[in-house]
Amino acid sequence: MNTDQQPDVKTRADFKTREVHAGVRPDPVTGAILTPIYQSTTYVQESVDKYLDKGYSYSRSGNPTVTALEDRITALEGGVGSACFATGMAATSSVMMAMLNAGDHAVLSDVVYGGTHRLCTRILTRFGVDYSFVDTANPKNVAEALRNNTKLIFTETPANPTLKLTDIAAVSEIAKVKDIPHVCDNTFLTPYYQRPLELGADISLHSTTKFMEGHNVSVGGSITAADEAQLEAIKFVRNCLGCNMSPMVAFYTLQGCKTMSTRLEAQSANALKIANFLETHAIAERVTYPGLDSFPQKALADSQASGHGSMLWFEVKGGMESGKKLMAGLQLWSLAENLGSVESLVTHSVTMTHADMPREQRMTAGITDGLVRLSVGLESADDLIADLKQALDRL
Ligand code: PLP
């Protein structure tokens, strides 16, 4: 490939080609195959009135390594463009600040990442924004929760940690009729398995910390927009808040993205094997994985996504105490707060990711005290099952 050429990866049919090449071309100065880490605060102006000639002025508002990642994510999600952030929560915060004013109302899934819930209930309420958390598994609940001042519908599907699904197309339809933007957190499935914009959503959002980067190396976030004006409004907030992604993190994420589909396929295959094993174990109850026939929303899981991901959960007979013993007895699985990486992780959502959510609300949303969340990695499924078995057998 010539250094000034880039394959037309945006229009190529195959996702697997786009995830490797989109956004990146050989460096025109050195020929380096990877976009360099442009570790620079500022960009030298040609003259007083020509400082934006190359598109960059200051790295808080834009950076070439970050742009390469944004272009790649757009090529994977669709839409008109993307913006990357310091974390997933920076992405969520910026979207909400761009779309909501004092006196406005937003409708959210009753099961969302604990940090999203905390942002709404502990921060944005102080600025006069009102929220309704509804069971978005039934789109009718979304329609019924809308008010004259509703300015945002925010869904997360599959939701963290219960894996409840929202019908993206049905909710987007409701949103469109009322001209309300529908933002969908697509972190659990990635654009390889699910593309919210194709289903009618206005924004697809990610914690790139999870499957996109995929190696427990960096925290980051992204949004991809269907509409130019919405993208610019969100970028404006990002610049004001100062929460752009760093070039180093963009570099790591560009490398992680290249194996996203391959990792997802392998991790999802592992997850199905583990879910099948857990369903046969007497101590494991309510095993929940979208790839299982017993999954309550199996038809929707199969129709709106092309894969089921590597997240699952179950409850241990004996409640919280047994759950704690189980986690202490695991050797290969790490007890930790992340998900989506190549290392398999186990999380106790109630004391970790959703600790700030009031118990009553948690119970209504199905986030029970004994819920054990598994993020299945790339290790051998046999080894992962053997470790779970020895820990479960000792309870
Ligand atoms: N969205 C989902 C579904 C998450 O699980 C998380 C974090 O766990 C976030 C957003 C927030 O991302 P970050 O931790 O990168 O801020």
Tab-separated table of C-alpha atoms and ligand atoms in Angstrom:
chain	number	residue	atom	x	y	z
A	1	MET	CA	0.000	0.000	0.000
A	2	ASN	CA	1.282	3.437	-0.923
A	3	THR	CA	1.679	5.716	2.108
A	4	ASP	CA	-0.805	8.264	0.780
A	5	GLN	CA	-3.409	5.613	0.012
A	6	GLN	CA	-5.982	4.127	2.279
A	7	PRO	CA	-8.259	1.334	1.179
A	8	ASP	CA	-11.860	2.450	0.959
A	9	VAL	CA	-12.551	0.600	4.171
A	10	LYS	CA	-15.719	2.511	4.960
A	11	THR	CA	-17.536	0.874	2.094
A	12	ARG	CA	-15.950	-2.588	2.352
A	13	ALA	CA	-18.443	-5.244	3.198
A	14	ASP	CA	-16.393	-7.182	5.678
A	15	PHE	CA	-16.323	-5.999	9.267
A	16	LYS	CA	-13.133	-7.981	9.873
A	17	THR	CA	-11.261	-5.884	7.307
A	18	ARG	CA	-12.612	-2.601	8.646
A	19	GLU	CA	-11.705	-3.394	12.251
A	20	VAL	CA	-8.062	-3.842	11.200
A	21	HIS	CA	-7.652	-1.014	8.696
A	22	ALA	CA	-10.279	1.722	9.045
A	23	GLY	CA	-9.005	5.110	10.141
A	24	VAL	CA	-5.341	4.275	9.775
A	25	ARG	CA	-2.942	4.783	6.887
A	26	PRO	CA	0.853	4.414	6.866
A	27	ASP	CA	2.479	7.457	8.430
A	28	PRO	CA	3.351	9.837	5.540
A	29	VAL	CA	6.621	10.924	7.219
A	30	THR	CA	8.135	7.549	8.198
A	31	GLY	CA	5.970	4.868	6.587
A	32	ALA	CA	5.183	3.428	10.053
A	33	ILE	CA	2.247	1.070	9.614
A	34	LEU	CA	0.580	2.194	12.842
A	35	THR	CA	-0.761	5.699	13.408
A	36	PRO	CA	1.792	7.212	15.821
A	37	ILE	CA	0.916	8.343	19.335
A	38	TYR	CA	0.748	12.080	18.628
A	39	GLN	CA	1.824	13.051	22.129
A	40	SER	CA	1.515	16.797	21.722
A	41	THR	CA	-0.523	19.430	23.499
A	42	THR	CA	-0.603	21.913	20.670
A	43	TYR	CA	-0.161	22.359	16.918
A	44	VAL	CA	1.924	25.089	15.334
A	45	GLN	CA	-0.047	27.672	13.379
A	46	GLU	CA	1.032	28.705	9.895
A	47	SER	CA	-0.136	32.250	10.491
A	48	VAL	CA	-2.523	34.151	12.725
A	49	ASP	CA	-5.505	33.340	10.518
A	50	LYS	CA	-4.468	29.812	9.419
A	51	TYR	CA	-4.226	27.804	12.626
A	52	LEU	CA	-6.936	25.294	11.808
A	53	ASP	CA	-5.413	24.396	8.447
A	54	LYS	CA	-4.574	20.816	9.464
A	55	GLY	CA	-7.626	20.401	11.652
A	56	TYR	CA	-5.956	20.552	15.068
A	57	SER	CA	-5.320	23.387	17.502
A	58	TYR	CA	-5.087	21.858	21.010
A	59	SER	CA	-5.369	18.199	22.092
A	60	ARG	CA	-8.300	18.782	24.435
A	61	SER	CA	-10.455	19.455	21.378
A	62	GLY	CA	-8.836	17.033	18.942
A	63	ASN	CA	-5.778	14.818	18.440
A	64	PRO	CA	-4.695	12.866	15.330
A	65	THR	CA	-4.348	9.485	17.112
A	66	VAL	CA	-7.794	9.948	18.645
A	67	THR	CA	-9.191	10.901	15.214
A	68	ALA	CA	-7.861	7.635	13.742
A	69	LEU	CA	-9.773	5.684	16.401
A	70	GLU	CA	-12.909	7.791	15.889
A	71	ASP	CA	-12.807	7.090	12.147
A	72	ARG	CA	-12.422	3.371	12.806
A	73	ILE	CA	-15.341	3.251	15.232
A	74	THR	CA	-17.526	5.127	12.716
A	75	ALA	CA	-16.583	2.577	10.058
A	76	LEU	CA	-17.752	-0.179	12.433
A	77	GLU	CA	-20.892	1.400	13.942
A	78	GLY	CA	-22.116	3.403	10.912
A	79	GLY	CA	-23.332	6.972	11.400
A	80	VAL	CA	-21.765	10.299	10.461
A	81	GLY	CA	-18.931	10.354	12.977
A	82	SER	CA	-17.668	9.444	16.426
A	83	ALA	CA	-16.146	11.146	19.451
A	84	CYS	CA	-13.857	9.446	21.948
A	85	PHE	CA	-13.618	10.186	25.671
A	86	ALA	CA	-11.397	9.642	28.699
A	87	THR	CA	-13.833	6.991	30.028
A	88	GLY	CA	-17.224	5.500	29.230
A	89	MET	CA	-18.716	7.673	31.965
A	90	ALA	CA	-17.199	10.773	30.341
A	91	ALA	CA	-19.053	9.778	27.166
A	92	THR	CA	-22.346	9.294	29.045
A	93	SER	CA	-21.907	12.552	30.989
A	94	SER	CA	-21.157	14.521	27.830
A	95	VAL	CA	-24.179	13.098	25.998
A	96	MET	CA	-26.475	13.976	28.892
A	97	MET	CA	-25.051	17.456	29.276
A	98	ALA	CA	-25.404	18.059	25.540
A	99	MET	CA	-29.040	16.934	25.440
A	100	LEU	CA	-30.568	17.979	28.752
A	101	ASN	CA	-31.301	21.385	30.281
A	102	ALA	CA	-32.745	22.366	33.654
A	103	GLY	CA	-36.450	21.429	33.659
A	104	ASP	CA	-36.003	18.535	31.218
A	105	HIS	CA	-36.835	14.886	31.816
A	106	ALA	CA	-35.129	11.694	30.610
A	107	VAL	CA	-36.317	8.085	30.427
A	108	LEU	CA	-33.755	5.373	31.175
A	109	SER	CA	-33.672	1.578	31.415
A	110	ASP	CA	-34.236	0.507	35.018
A	111	VAL	CA	-31.178	-1.709	34.648
A	112	VAL	CA	-28.160	0.356	33.624
A	113	TYR	CA	-24.527	0.405	34.686
A	114	GLY	CA	-24.397	1.669	38.307
A	115	GLY	CA	-22.308	4.699	37.329
A	116	THR	CA	-24.976	5.839	34.844
A	117	HIS	CA	-27.623	5.548	37.558
A	118	ARG	CA	-25.406	7.480	39.995
A	119	LEU	CA	-24.724	10.246	37.453
A	120	CYS	CA	-28.464	10.817	37.020
A	121	THR	CA	-29.581	10.543	40.628
A	122	ARG	CA	-26.642	12.174	42.397
A	123	ILE	CA	-25.337	14.804	39.959
A	124	LEU	CA	-27.743	15.803	37.199
A	125	THR	CA	-30.737	16.092	39.525
A	126	ARG	CA	-28.780	18.939	41.192
A	127	PHE	CA	-29.001	20.764	37.865
A	128	GLY	CA	-32.779	20.420	37.642
A	129	VAL	CA	-33.030	17.352	35.408
A	130	ASP	CA	-35.673	14.734	36.234
A	131	TYR	CA	-35.457	11.010	35.413
A	132	SER	CA	-37.751	7.993	35.103
A	133	PHE	CA	-36.173	4.542	35.264
A	134	VAL	CA	-38.540	2.119	33.529
A	135	ASP	CA	-38.575	-1.523	32.492
A	136	THR	CA	-37.558	-0.995	28.865
A	137	ALA	CA	-37.975	-4.723	28.104
A	138	ASN	CA	-41.521	-3.662	27.253
A	139	PRO	CA	-41.369	-0.664	24.837
A	140	LYS	CA	-44.876	0.312	25.973
A	141	ASN	CA	-43.390	1.347	29.325
A	142	VAL	CA	-41.128	3.801	27.494
A	143	ALA	CA	-44.050	5.339	25.605
A	144	GLU	CA	-46.052	5.672	28.822
A	145	ALA	CA	-43.186	7.336	30.703
A	146	LEU	CA	-42.771	10.147	28.150
A	147	ARG	CA	-43.721	13.649	29.250
A	148	ASN	CA	-43.948	16.921	27.360
A	149	ASN	CA	-40.485	17.808	28.674
A	150	THR	CA	-38.796	14.435	27.894
A	151	LYS	CA	-35.643	15.203	25.916
A	152	LEU	CA	-33.720	11.920	26.053
A	153	ILE	CA	-34.339	8.160	26.002
A	154	PHE	CA	-31.301	6.217	27.225
A	155	THR	CA	-31.203	2.428	26.990
A	156	GLU	CA	-28.526	-0.134	27.718
A	157	THR	CA	-28.896	-3.515	26.006
A	158	PRO	CA	-27.929	-6.098	27.113
A	159	ALA	CA	-28.027	-4.315	30.458
A	160	ASN	CA	-25.394	-4.526	33.162
A	161	PRO	CA	-25.656	-6.841	35.075
A	162	THR	CA	-28.989	-8.665	34.490
A	163	LEU	CA	-28.641	-8.828	30.668
A	164	LYS	CA	-32.200	-7.578	30.229
A	165	LEU	CA	-32.743	-6.613	26.587
A	166	THR	CA	-34.450	-3.611	25.058
A	167	ASP	CA	-35.934	-3.829	21.579
A	168	ILE	CA	-33.818	-1.084	19.982
A	169	ALA	CA	-35.965	-0.720	16.851
A	170	ALA	CA	-39.232	-0.519	18.810
A	171	VAL	CA	-37.910	2.104	21.253
A	172	SER	CA	-36.310	4.088	18.404
A	173	GLU	CA	-39.676	4.147	16.647
A	174	ILE	CA	-41.340	5.592	19.760
A	175	ALA	CA	-38.518	8.131	20.082
A	176	LYS	CA	-38.783	9.224	16.440
A	177	VAL	CA	-42.511	9.923	16.635
A	178	LYS	CA	-41.846	12.376	19.490
A	179	ASP	CA	-38.561	13.650	18.031
A	180	ILE	CA	-36.628	12.579	21.145
A	181	PRO	CA	-33.065	11.263	20.703
A	182	HIS	CA	-32.546	7.603	21.602
A	183	VAL	CA	-29.077	6.854	22.990
A	184	CYS	CA	-28.136	3.192	23.263
A	185	ASP	CA	-25.248	1.885	25.376
A	186	ASN	CA	-23.848	-0.885	23.147
A	187	THR	CA	-20.916	-1.803	25.395
A	188	PHE	CA	-21.864	-5.453	26.030
A	189	LEU	CA	-22.101	-6.538	22.390
A	190	THR	CA	-19.862	-4.177	20.359
A	191	PRO	CA	-20.702	-3.205	16.765
A	192	TYR	CA	-19.583	-6.684	15.690
A	193	TYR	CA	-22.704	-8.223	17.211
A	194	GLN	CA	-25.131	-5.274	17.395
A	195	ARG	CA	-25.404	-1.946	15.563
A	196	PRO	CA	-27.965	0.332	17.235
A	197	LEU	CA	-27.816	3.027	14.527
A	198	GLU	CA	-28.928	0.522	11.886
A	199	LEU	CA	-31.883	-0.278	14.160
A	200	GLY	CA	-32.902	3.374	14.368
A	201	ALA	CA	-31.078	4.687	17.461
A	202	ASP	CA	-29.515	8.157	17.250
A	203	ILE	CA	-26.351	7.512	19.268
A	204	SER	CA	-24.432	4.320	20.020
A	205	LEU	CA	-22.274	4.602	23.133
A	206	HIS	CA	-19.396	2.487	24.458
A	207	SER	CA	-17.155	2.051	27.371
A	208	THR	CA	-14.159	1.203	25.135
A	209	THR	CA	-12.566	-0.019	28.384
A	210	LYS	CA	-14.460	-3.267	27.763
A	211	PHE	CA	-14.521	-5.319	24.558
A	212	MET	CA	-13.179	-2.627	22.187
A	213	GLU	CA	-9.788	-2.329	23.868
A	214	GLY	CA	-10.266	-5.738	25.404
A	215	HIS	CA	-7.008	-6.303	27.294
A	216	ASN	CA	-7.506	-4.533	30.640
A	217	VAL	CA	-4.958	-1.917	29.549
A	218	SER	CA	-6.918	1.344	29.404
A	219	VAL	CA	-10.173	3.104	30.263
A	220	GLY	CA	-11.983	5.021	27.530
A	221	GLY	CA	-15.335	5.778	25.930
A	222	SER	CA	-16.925	6.594	22.602
A	223	ILE	CA	-20.121	7.766	21.001
A	224	THR	CA	-21.157	7.426	17.378
A	225	ALA	CA	-23.885	9.695	16.057
A	226	ALA	CA	-26.347	9.455	13.190
A	227	ASP	CA	-26.660	13.231	13.012
A	228	GLU	CA	-23.932	15.844	12.467
A	229	ALA	CA	-25.508	18.499	14.708
A	230	GLN	CA	-25.789	16.052	17.634
A	231	LEU	CA	-22.176	14.952	17.145
A	232	GLU	CA	-20.961	18.567	17.175
A	233	ALA	CA	-23.032	19.386	20.283
A	234	ILE	CA	-21.464	16.438	22.142
A	235	LYS	CA	-17.946	17.361	20.985
A	236	PHE	CA	-18.559	20.901	22.207
A	237	VAL	CA	-19.375	19.567	25.705
A	238	ARG	CA	-16.324	17.290	25.577
A	239	ASN	CA	-14.124	20.282	24.880
A	240	CYS	CA	-15.759	22.342	27.659
A	241	LEU	CA	-15.496	19.541	30.244
A	242	GLY	CA	-12.011	18.575	29.089
A	243	CYS	CA	-12.652	14.836	28.868
A	244	ASN	CA	-11.135	13.871	25.519
A	245	MET	CA	-9.415	10.506	25.224
A	246	SER	CA	-5.613	10.610	25.503
A	247	PRO	CA	-3.532	9.707	22.423
A	248	MET	CA	-1.928	6.803	24.320
A	249	VAL	CA	-5.340	5.266	25.100
A	250	ALA	CA	-6.483	5.813	21.488
A	251	PHE	CA	-3.356	3.954	20.347
A	252	TYR	CA	-4.035	0.999	22.665
A	253	THR	CA	-7.676	0.905	21.592
A	254	LEU	CA	-6.756	1.001	17.894
A	255	GLN	CA	-4.644	-2.135	18.461
A	256	GLY	CA	-7.312	-3.840	20.632
A	257	CYS	CA	-10.047	-3.198	18.047
A	258	LYS	CA	-8.213	-5.238	15.431
A	259	THR	CA	-9.073	-8.503	17.172
A	260	MET	CA	-12.488	-7.460	18.479
A	261	SER	CA	-14.541	-9.869	16.348
A	262	THR	CA	-12.132	-12.775	16.861
A	263	ARG	CA	-12.096	-12.229	20.622
A	264	LEU	CA	-15.879	-11.873	20.751
A	265	GLU	CA	-16.386	-15.125	18.846
A	266	ALA	CA	-14.018	-17.082	21.070
A	267	GLN	CA	-15.186	-15.511	24.320
A	268	SER	CA	-18.848	-16.029	23.402
A	269	ALA	CA	-18.202	-19.697	22.577
A	270	ASN	CA	-16.542	-20.055	25.999
A	271	ALA	CA	-19.485	-18.304	27.658
A	272	LEU	CA	-22.006	-20.704	26.124
A	273	LYS	CA	-20.003	-23.725	27.323
A	274	ILE	CA	-19.805	-22.255	30.825
A	275	ALA	CA	-23.521	-21.410	30.872
A	276	ASN	CA	-24.341	-24.977	29.777
A	277	PHE	CA	-22.120	-26.343	32.560
A	278	LEU	CA	-23.659	-24.082	35.211
A	279	GLU	CA	-27.176	-25.133	34.189
A	280	THR	CA	-26.257	-28.696	35.162
A	281	HIS	CA	-24.738	-27.802	38.552
A	282	ALA	CA	-27.035	-28.232	41.537
A	283	ILE	CA	-25.629	-25.204	43.423
A	284	ALA	CA	-26.068	-22.725	40.512
A	285	GLU	CA	-29.534	-21.232	40.072
A	286	ARG	CA	-31.145	-18.878	37.542
A	287	VAL	CA	-28.263	-19.207	35.069
A	288	THR	CA	-28.783	-16.353	32.602
A	289	TYR	CA	-27.083	-16.085	29.218
A	290	PRO	CA	-28.703	-14.802	25.996
A	291	GLY	CA	-27.438	-17.846	24.083
A	292	LEU	CA	-29.363	-20.301	26.277
A	293	ASP	CA	-32.810	-21.520	25.201
A	294	SER	CA	-33.961	-20.708	28.750
A	295	PHE	CA	-33.114	-16.995	28.295
A	296	PRO	CA	-36.433	-15.121	28.730
A	297	GLN	CA	-35.891	-12.836	25.718
A	298	LYS	CA	-34.207	-15.399	23.447
A	299	ALA	CA	-36.155	-14.399	20.317
A	300	LEU	CA	-35.099	-10.743	20.677
A	301	ALA	CA	-31.509	-11.773	21.495
A	302	ASP	CA	-31.397	-13.709	18.212
A	303	SER	CA	-33.146	-11.113	16.061
A	304	GLN	CA	-31.444	-7.817	16.978
A	305	ALA	CA	-27.908	-9.110	17.522
A	306	SER	CA	-25.767	-11.538	15.553
A	307	GLY	CA	-24.086	-12.997	18.676
A	308	HIS	CA	-24.655	-13.306	22.403
A	309	GLY	CA	-21.457	-11.940	23.951
A	310	SER	CA	-19.438	-13.211	26.858
A	311	MET	CA	-21.382	-11.916	29.878
A	312	LEU	CA	-23.508	-14.198	32.025
A	313	TRP	CA	-24.724	-14.486	35.591
A	314	PHE	CA	-26.169	-16.909	38.066
A	315	GLU	CA	-27.129	-17.150	41.711
A	316	VAL	CA	-25.590	-19.486	44.210
A	317	LYS	CA	-27.834	-21.543	46.483
A	318	GLY	CA	-27.324	-20.186	49.982
A	319	GLY	CA	-27.350	-16.502	49.010
A	320	MET	CA	-24.727	-13.879	49.783
A	321	GLU	CA	-22.621	-16.047	52.135
A	322	SER	CA	-22.301	-18.879	49.615
A	323	GLY	CA	-21.543	-16.330	46.904
A	324	LYS	CA	-18.679	-14.889	48.951
A	325	LYS	CA	-17.301	-18.380	49.608
A	326	LEU	CA	-17.498	-19.177	45.912
A	327	MET	CA	-15.543	-16.080	44.927
A	328	ALA	CA	-12.909	-16.788	47.584
A	329	GLY	CA	-12.552	-20.347	46.276
A	330	LEU	CA	-11.850	-19.422	42.635
A	331	GLN	CA	-8.249	-19.541	41.455
A	332	LEU	CA	-8.282	-18.808	37.708
A	333	TRP	CA	-11.110	-16.255	37.744
A	334	SER	CA	-10.161	-12.828	39.173
A	335	LEU	CA	-12.552	-10.982	41.467
A	336	ALA	CA	-12.521	-7.564	39.804
A	337	GLU	CA	-14.717	-4.716	38.547
A	338	ASN	CA	-14.137	-4.757	34.815
A	339	LEU	CA	-15.612	-6.846	31.991
A	340	GLY	CA	-14.957	-7.649	28.353
A	341	SER	CA	-11.245	-8.338	28.612
A	342	VAL	CA	-9.281	-11.451	27.665
A	343	GLU	CA	-8.905	-12.304	31.369
A	344	SER	CA	-11.970	-13.963	32.919
A	345	LEU	CA	-13.439	-11.908	35.753
A	346	VAL	CA	-16.050	-12.514	38.407
A	347	THR	CA	-17.953	-9.602	39.967
A	348	HIS	CA	-20.396	-9.304	42.825
A	349	SER	CA	-22.543	-6.520	41.354
A	350	VAL	CA	-24.327	-5.559	44.577
A	351	THR	CA	-21.153	-4.695	46.482
A	352	MET	CA	-19.119	-3.603	43.455
A	353	THR	CA	-20.552	-2.119	40.223
A	354	HIS	CA	-24.029	-1.263	41.612
A	355	ALA	CA	-23.134	-0.495	45.233
A	356	ASP	CA	-24.588	3.037	45.076
A	357	MET	CA	-28.015	1.947	43.808
A	358	PRO	CA	-30.654	1.880	46.596
A	359	ARG	CA	-31.491	-1.735	47.567
A	360	GLU	CA	-35.203	-1.407	46.824
A	361	GLN	CA	-34.515	-0.150	43.296
A	362	ARG	CA	-31.921	-2.867	42.798
A	363	MET	CA	-34.341	-5.603	43.834
A	364	THR	CA	-37.076	-4.241	41.532
A	365	ALA	CA	-34.581	-4.300	38.677
A	366	GLY	CA	-33.603	-7.902	39.491
A	367	ILE	CA	-30.095	-7.114	40.783
A	368	THR	CA	-30.322	-9.542	43.679
A	369	ASP	CA	-27.866	-9.934	46.570
A	370	GLY	CA	-26.666	-13.333	45.356
A	371	LEU	CA	-26.095	-12.353	41.713
A	372	VAL	CA	-22.655	-13.497	40.520
A	373	ARG	CA	-21.634	-11.857	37.235
A	374	LEU	CA	-19.111	-13.566	34.971
A	375	SER	CA	-17.133	-11.907	32.204
A	376	VAL	CA	-15.749	-14.805	30.241
A	377	GLY	CA	-12.297	-14.352	28.740
A	378	LEU	CA	-10.089	-16.128	26.245
A	379	GLU	CA	-8.639	-18.852	28.452
A	380	SER	CA	-9.473	-22.509	27.835
A	381	ALA	CA	-13.164	-23.135	28.577
A	382	ASP	CA	-12.210	-26.468	30.149
A	383	ASP	CA	-9.878	-24.747	32.624
A	384	LEU	CA	-12.479	-22.089	33.448
A	385	ILE	CA	-15.156	-24.744	34.022
A	386	ALA	CA	-12.815	-26.878	36.146
A	387	ASP	CA	-12.079	-23.890	38.373
A	388	LEU	CA	-15.776	-23.042	38.766
A	389	LYS	CA	-16.583	-26.694	39.469
A	390	GLN	CA	-14.003	-27.108	42.231
A	391	ALA	CA	-15.227	-23.900	43.913
A	392	LEU	CA	-18.947	-24.801	43.556
A	393	ASP	CA	-18.402	-28.406	44.701
A	394	ARG	CA	-16.900	-27.146	47.958
A	395	LEU	CA	-19.974	-25.079	48.927
B	1	PLP	N1	-21.577	1.381	30.233
B	1	PLP	C1	-21.531	0.109	30.680
B	1	PLP	C2	-22.524	-0.901	30.159
B	1	PLP	C3	-20.575	-0.273	31.632
B	1	PLP	O1	-20.548	-1.535	32.069
B	1	PLP	C4	-19.656	0.713	32.111
B	1	PLP	C5	-18.643	0.362	33.099
B	1	PLP	O2	-18.605	-0.736	33.648
B	1	PLP	C6	-19.754	2.017	31.621
B	1	PLP	C7	-20.720	2.319	30.674
B	1	PLP	C8	-18.822	3.096	32.100
B	1	PLP	O3	-17.569	2.927	31.501
B	1	PLP	P1	-16.177	3.385	32.164
B	1	PLP	O4	-15.927	2.465	33.316
B	1	PLP	O5	-15.196	3.215	31.052
B	1	PLP	O6	-16.341	4.795	32.596
